[in-house]
């Protein structure tokens, strides 16, 4: 995890440094910045993959034709495969591998990346040179992202799910990018909006779609009667693909742990990661929080004992949780009650984990892939369910993923979400959606649960779905306290300040905190809200 600030066009570097300072929590291992003809890059880096003792916060490469620099956030999963294809050294950071590919292919290199990332690459007279020669036989054409008049290069991209955050704004010939809303100065804030996932921006092409999202249509076993039992290989494939994704998520030079809520998703991730760590002769740290007597804490203890993790937990009071809310709204950059309810315990568990690790595994994504939320139960049609799952996945970057990223970032740790590994997403969405419909004999996420039968105690594996805020005891506590802090008259007067209107007095209380912390930000463009259709 790192903080990114980048600009193309006229720009004062002092503004860039101010923006980075506001996001110092995202990376305390080094500050770096570079500028060239018409561009500026800066980053606050969190060291996860060890690139060597002399590494700079910004990743750069150079040759006889110029330099190329990268400011990046996140992780490139296939960097070793990229190195093999390029025939370069097997050592070095994942971002260095990206730069080597960009040097050869220009912005087209982004189509080959697999991971969770936001990247800005800039330089002078180097990018795309090799690929241009191979394609045209000439050395004077401009690659995608390269300016034909200056020889400079500037390109921006974000992963297809928007796991890594990125925002942007445009004014007076300058395009400005940053990892969080709070980074922008007040006079820029009214222009800020999310940079769309799965897109690339260059000065020459503007915003274009690509790299492509993995196949998201049901393509497997389409002729099967949905009431039939799936063949055994379906469960084996789900199991093998998720194990591989967790193994990839454990790839770090820094200490790794797991956020263990006690729900089925985080428990499955914990069981897999603990097994893989044991095979390496290590013990996985796990972290859980809750109010005294909460169901999440009890379930997390059971999973920790079953899987043999080094378990750490924190018990907090209602008063402590209530006092945290203004701070949590500010770091969350949202006022949606559902997110706030889950962000408060997430803040506490992230703080607990940050005392011992720099990377945490989380169970985010399984509900969106396997229809785990209760409102999915209204569907009788597999086709309609699949459509809503696609809509939900597309909105995760300003919903659940935002919560996971911001709260972890506030404590200087990097979250990784194995359920959103591209291979696993593609497999899960290829299965017949009728198998995901809620039925008496098939509870929510039964495909996933069946795939890991025997890996966890039955009382955990088949536990009824609860939101993080429910299991920790947050929902009722916060709803009652902050609902009482505003009147019905307040809601009637201020509720229409955003569209759709604020729904409850509790949401109005959080909206007021959001406005105080992020003055000038357009909430309608930047805040995802759970509004029932």
mmCIF file with all atom_site columns, C-alpha atoms in Angstrom, residues 47 51 66 94 106 115 137 143 153 177-178 196 200 235 285 293 295 316 371 415 420 437 455 457 478 517 528:
data_model
loop_
_atom_site.group_PDB
_atom_site.id
_atom_site.type_symbol
_atom_site.label_atom_id
_atom_site.label_alt_id
_atom_site.label_comp_id
_atom_site.label_asym_id
_atom_site.label_entity_id
_atom_site.label_seq_id
_atom_site.pdbx_PDB_ins_code
_atom_site.Cartn_x
_atom_site.Cartn_y
_atom_site.Cartn_z
_atom_site.occupancy
_atom_site.B_iso_or_equiv
_atom_site.pdbx_formal_charge
_atom_site.auth_seq_id
_atom_site.auth_comp_id
_atom_site.auth_asym_id
_atom_site.auth_atom_id
_atom_site.pdbx_PDB_model_num
ATOM 1  C CA . UNK A 1 47  ? 7.429   -1.453  2.043   1.00 0.00 ? 47  UNK A CA 1
ATOM 2  C CA . UNK A 1 51  ? 13.201  -4.406  -3.431  1.00 0.00 ? 51  UNK A CA 1
ATOM 3  C CA . UNK A 1 66  ? 15.974  8.438   -20.885 1.00 0.00 ? 66  UNK A CA 1
ATOM 4  C CA . UNK A 1 94  ? 6.798   -6.034  -8.955  1.00 0.00 ? 94  UNK A CA 1
ATOM 5  C CA . UNK A 1 106 ? 3.988   1.722   -23.725 1.00 0.00 ? 106 UNK A CA 1
ATOM 6  C CA . UNK A 1 115 ? -3.444  -7.772  -9.532  1.00 0.00 ? 115 UNK A CA 1
ATOM 7  C CA . UNK A 1 137 ? 9.897   -0.954  -38.181 1.00 0.00 ? 137 UNK A CA 1
ATOM 8  C CA . UNK A 1 143 ? 3.562   5.015   -28.485 1.00 0.00 ? 143 UNK A CA 1
ATOM 9  C CA . UNK A 1 153 ? 5.378   9.672   -21.559 1.00 0.00 ? 153 UNK A CA 1
ATOM 10 C CA . UNK A 1 177 ? -4.566  12.265  -9.379  1.00 0.00 ? 177 UNK A CA 1
ATOM 11 C CA . UNK A 1 178 ? -4.474  11.071  -5.739  1.00 0.00 ? 178 UNK A CA 1
ATOM 12 C CA . UNK A 1 196 ? -12.969 4.456   -13.170 1.00 0.00 ? 196 UNK A CA 1
ATOM 13 C CA . UNK A 1 200 ? -6.339  3.900   -18.835 1.00 0.00 ? 200 UNK A CA 1
ATOM 14 C CA . UNK A 1 235 ? -16.107 -27.888 -5.545  1.00 0.00 ? 235 UNK A CA 1
ATOM 15 C CA . UNK A 1 285 ? -1.383  -14.381 13.450  1.00 0.00 ? 285 UNK A CA 1
ATOM 16 C CA . UNK A 1 293 ? -20.357 -11.458 24.585  1.00 0.00 ? 293 UNK A CA 1
ATOM 17 C CA . UNK A 1 295 ? -21.076 -13.663 18.480  1.00 0.00 ? 295 UNK A CA 1
ATOM 18 C CA . UNK A 1 316 ? -14.305 -2.801  23.449  1.00 0.00 ? 316 UNK A CA 1
ATOM 19 C CA . UNK A 1 371 ? -25.038 -13.903 -3.255  1.00 0.00 ? 371 UNK A CA 1
ATOM 20 C CA . UNK A 1 415 ? -5.191  -5.432  2.946   1.00 0.00 ? 415 UNK A CA 1
ATOM 21 C CA . UNK A 1 420 ? -11.178 -11.046 -5.618  1.00 0.00 ? 420 UNK A CA 1
ATOM 22 C CA . UNK A 1 437 ? -30.404 -18.677 -5.365  1.00 0.00 ? 437 UNK A CA 1
ATOM 23 C CA . UNK A 1 455 ? -11.897 -27.340 6.958   1.00 0.00 ? 455 UNK A CA 1
ATOM 24 C CA . UNK A 1 457 ? -16.257 -26.607 12.554  1.00 0.00 ? 457 UNK A CA 1
ATOM 25 C CA . UNK A 1 478 ? -24.570 3.341   16.765  1.00 0.00 ? 478 UNK A CA 1
ATOM 26 C CA . UNK A 1 517 ? -14.007 16.421  7.482   1.00 0.00 ? 517 UNK A CA 1
ATOM 27 C CA . UNK A 1 528 ? -21.435 4.848   -2.621  1.00 0.00 ? 528 UNK A CA 1
#
